[in-house]
Amino acid sequence: MPAGELVRIRCSRGSSIPTVAAHAEQLAACFGTREVRVHRDPEHAAWGTALLVRRDPLDGVTADGPWADATCPLSLWDAFPVGVDELGGTVTVSLPERNLLLGGEPGAGKSAAMSLVLATAAMDPTVKLWLLDGKLVELAAWQPCAERLAGPNLDDAIALLQAVRDEMERRYRELLATGVRKITRDAGLPLHAIACDELAFYLTAEDRKQRTRFAELLRDLVARGRAAGVIVIAATQKPAADVVPSALRDLFGFRLALRCTTPQASDTILGQGWASLGHTAATIAPTQRGIGLLLAEDGVPVRLRCFYLDDQAIDQLARRALLIRMDAALDAETPS
Ligand SMILES: Nc1ncnc2c1ncn2[C@@H]1O[C@H](COP(=O)(O)OP(=O)(O)OP(=O)(O)O)[C@@H](O)[C@H]1O
Ligand SMILES: [Mg+2]
């Protein structure tokens, strides 16, 4: 059964698509639908579409994903699957030269979505994994595969970021010496993935000096890390400017907005203005964990249900990842 109908709309003189979008609730009540989603035509201000949603197309979609069978080494250079869109297609993300910001209210599914990235990164034995975990327990499963894990301690977190920054500086010197502008898959240099869960914990620490230092280091890694193969994945409940400086937030190429309480909160993750164009994570129900909007640079937000790995699946994958890494280390030591 189709989930709804798509209607092309043209607004009359004096009106605009955002005005129609602002009345989406009234329209939904009038049509007797679950929701009405109004999107503006990017090429023409007078035209747009209204999606009359009768049932959520993502309800009942299986969220298992291809992870359970992943045994072989993966590569973080490749696009990897993160979920299913409303048409049943697999949504993928390619992280080299990108960074990913995940936001949403407590329990929306940020840490769960982050484990999809971590599973891919851990199963790529060439990736150097750095973990920052404001809760200490969320990322613990991946610690054996990581270079270092910093828990809820600002000194440890700053030391970790400093270590990656030293690595980045070293790499830029290498690139300069070889006359190359950025690292590529063929260069044989490892990608560095920094996963930071509960970013707000570090950015709102009591000691102003420490939190400023942390923010500066992270901003530098997000801003300059791209060409050096440094990828930052950060999750936070509140990415508003009073918590995450906009100079940092705006640098993330990929944004995943899981359920938010208000359209404004959704906009702080996706970027200003998307809610008024009909793309808001505030319409996601509290029970719809793992459903969100994914925005890639220069794109339009895509509504998806993220794949889900439960604790048992994460433990299994982390164990497999460790074996893959041990094998790769042995191979590297064995003379051919
Ligand atoms: N894609 C998903 N499919 C099904 N259930 C999910 C999905 N993502 C999350 N959940 C459920 O939601 C719960 C909360 O998810 P998660 O811990 O990732 O939220 P969070 O956004 O990180 O919350 P917090 O801000 O409190 O850390 C999970 O324990 C799981 O039961
Ligand atoms: Mg979490």
Tab-separated table of C-alpha atoms in Angstrom, residues 62-211:
chain	number	residue	atom	x	y	z
A	62	THR	CA	13.603	-3.773	8.968
A	63	ALA	CA	16.652	-2.131	10.460
A	64	ASP	CA	19.009	-5.107	10.506
A	65	GLY	CA	21.208	-4.011	7.652
A	66	PRO	CA	24.069	-5.922	6.138
A	67	TRP	CA	26.193	-5.817	9.285
A	68	ALA	CA	25.501	-9.180	10.833
A	69	ASP	CA	27.356	-10.982	8.033
A	70	ALA	CA	30.291	-8.626	7.735
A	71	THR	CA	33.349	-10.809	8.168
A	72	CYS	CA	35.901	-9.645	5.647
A	73	PRO	CA	37.964	-6.514	6.224
A	74	LEU	CA	36.024	-3.416	5.143
A	75	SER	CA	37.478	-0.178	3.870
A	76	LEU	CA	36.543	3.215	5.251
A	77	TRP	CA	37.518	4.602	1.840
A	78	ASP	CA	34.355	2.972	0.474
A	79	ALA	CA	30.836	4.273	0.950
A	80	PHE	CA	29.111	2.205	3.638
A	81	PRO	CA	25.403	1.649	4.339
A	82	VAL	CA	23.769	3.534	7.216
A	83	GLY	CA	20.063	2.970	6.673
A	84	VAL	CA	16.997	2.698	4.461
A	85	ASP	CA	15.227	5.648	2.867
A	86	GLU	CA	11.482	6.089	2.365
A	87	LEU	CA	11.598	4.379	-1.025
A	88	GLY	CA	13.348	1.325	0.396
A	89	GLY	CA	16.756	2.277	-1.014
A	90	THR	CA	19.954	1.852	0.974
A	91	VAL	CA	21.461	5.139	2.120
A	92	THR	CA	25.256	5.193	2.115
A	93	VAL	CA	27.856	7.582	3.447
A	94	SER	CA	31.411	8.104	2.216
A	95	LEU	CA	33.547	9.705	4.900
A	96	PRO	CA	37.011	10.443	3.489
A	97	GLU	CA	37.348	14.241	3.284
A	98	ARG	CA	34.111	14.600	5.256
A	99	ASN	CA	33.098	14.860	8.888
A	100	LEU	CA	29.814	13.780	10.432
A	101	LEU	CA	27.734	15.533	13.085
A	102	LEU	CA	24.932	13.587	14.764
A	103	GLY	CA	22.325	15.400	16.840
A	104	GLY	CA	18.979	14.732	18.450
A	105	GLU	CA	17.198	14.472	21.756
A	106	PRO	CA	18.170	11.895	24.411
A	107	GLY	CA	17.427	8.379	23.234
A	108	ALA	CA	16.943	9.407	19.591
A	109	GLY	CA	19.608	6.970	18.382
A	110	LYS	CA	22.822	9.011	18.063
A	111	SER	CA	25.144	6.514	19.737
A	112	ALA	CA	23.480	3.672	17.819
A	113	ALA	CA	24.083	5.474	14.512
A	114	MET	CA	27.650	6.208	15.550
A	115	SER	CA	28.294	2.491	16.046
A	116	LEU	CA	27.623	1.939	12.326
A	117	VAL	CA	30.535	4.235	11.536
A	118	LEU	CA	32.669	2.651	14.237
A	119	ALA	CA	31.933	-0.848	12.966
A	120	THR	CA	33.147	0.116	9.488
A	121	ALA	CA	36.184	1.958	10.822
A	122	ALA	CA	37.096	-0.878	13.204
A	123	MET	CA	36.729	-3.521	10.486
A	124	ASP	CA	39.180	-1.608	8.323
A	125	PRO	CA	42.507	-2.688	9.837
A	126	THR	CA	44.306	0.290	8.313
A	127	VAL	CA	42.167	2.866	10.144
A	128	LYS	CA	43.555	4.478	13.291
A	129	LEU	CA	40.637	4.871	15.666
A	130	TRP	CA	40.507	7.522	18.401
A	131	LEU	CA	37.610	7.479	20.861
A	132	LEU	CA	36.234	10.282	23.042
A	133	ASP	CA	33.399	9.131	25.205
A	134	GLY	CA	31.716	11.556	27.590
A	135	LYS	CA	29.742	8.640	29.037
A	136	LEU	CA	32.676	6.182	29.082
A	137	VAL	CA	30.434	3.167	28.413
A	138	GLU	CA	29.076	3.983	24.930
A	139	LEU	CA	32.240	3.338	22.925
A	140	ALA	CA	33.948	0.891	25.299
A	141	ALA	CA	33.305	-2.101	23.009
A	142	TRP	CA	35.574	-0.600	20.324
A	143	GLN	CA	38.435	0.243	22.689
A	144	PRO	CA	40.539	-2.862	21.849
A	145	CYS	CA	40.554	-1.713	18.212
A	146	ALA	CA	41.436	1.889	19.091
A	147	GLU	CA	44.705	3.780	19.465
A	148	ARG	CA	43.346	5.483	22.534
A	149	LEU	CA	40.094	6.105	24.424
A	150	ALA	CA	39.473	9.205	26.545
A	151	GLY	CA	36.570	9.078	28.962
A	152	PRO	CA	34.867	12.000	30.711
A	153	ASN	CA	38.144	13.722	31.533
A	154	LEU	CA	39.143	16.930	29.780
A	155	ASP	CA	42.906	16.467	30.235
A	156	ASP	CA	42.759	13.014	28.611
A	157	ALA	CA	40.524	14.309	25.809
A	158	ILE	CA	42.843	17.251	25.098
A	159	ALA	CA	45.911	14.968	25.116
A	160	LEU	CA	44.164	12.645	22.637
A	161	LEU	CA	43.269	15.479	20.249
A	162	GLN	CA	46.773	16.867	20.571
A	163	ALA	CA	48.201	13.468	19.582
A	164	VAL	CA	46.019	13.352	16.454
A	165	ARG	CA	46.947	16.919	15.638
A	166	ASP	CA	50.664	16.090	15.862
A	167	GLU	CA	49.955	13.212	13.470
A	168	MET	CA	48.113	15.596	11.121
A	169	GLU	CA	50.991	18.112	11.163
A	170	ARG	CA	53.488	15.329	10.454
A	171	ARG	CA	51.385	14.184	7.566
A	172	TYR	CA	51.114	17.646	6.049
A	173	ARG	CA	54.924	17.900	6.170
A	174	GLU	CA	55.116	14.530	4.374
A	175	LEU	CA	52.633	15.694	1.755
A	176	LEU	CA	54.625	18.874	1.227
A	177	ALA	CA	57.837	16.900	0.847
A	178	THR	CA	56.264	14.640	-1.785
A	179	GLY	CA	54.488	17.468	-3.578
A	180	VAL	CA	51.044	15.964	-2.988
A	181	ARG	CA	48.064	18.030	-1.912
A	182	LYS	CA	46.022	15.388	-0.101
A	183	ILE	CA	46.180	11.729	0.803
A	184	THR	CA	44.394	9.252	-1.423
A	185	ARG	CA	43.455	5.604	-1.106
A	186	ASP	CA	46.498	4.618	-3.205
A	187	ALA	CA	48.964	6.512	-1.009
A	188	GLY	CA	48.817	3.660	1.508
A	189	LEU	CA	48.561	6.017	4.491
A	190	PRO	CA	45.956	5.178	7.142
A	191	LEU	CA	42.835	7.259	7.736
A	192	HIS	CA	42.388	8.577	11.270
A	193	ALA	CA	38.815	8.434	12.603
A	194	ILE	CA	38.000	10.398	15.758
A	195	ALA	CA	34.636	9.460	17.261
A	196	CYS	CA	33.361	11.798	19.967
A	197	ASP	CA	30.148	10.826	21.753
A	198	GLU	CA	28.551	13.399	24.085
A	199	LEU	CA	30.467	16.285	22.521
A	200	ALA	CA	28.560	18.714	24.763
A	201	PHE	CA	30.152	17.159	27.840
A	202	TYR	CA	33.573	18.402	26.726
A	203	LEU	CA	32.383	21.728	25.360
A	204	THR	CA	30.513	22.709	28.516
A	205	ALA	CA	33.194	21.680	31.024
A	206	GLU	CA	33.493	23.933	34.051
A	207	ASP	CA	37.044	25.026	33.379
A	208	ARG	CA	36.856	27.636	30.627
A	209	LYS	CA	40.513	27.256	29.613
A	210	GLN	CA	40.114	23.508	29.147
A	211	ARG	CA	36.889	23.682	27.174
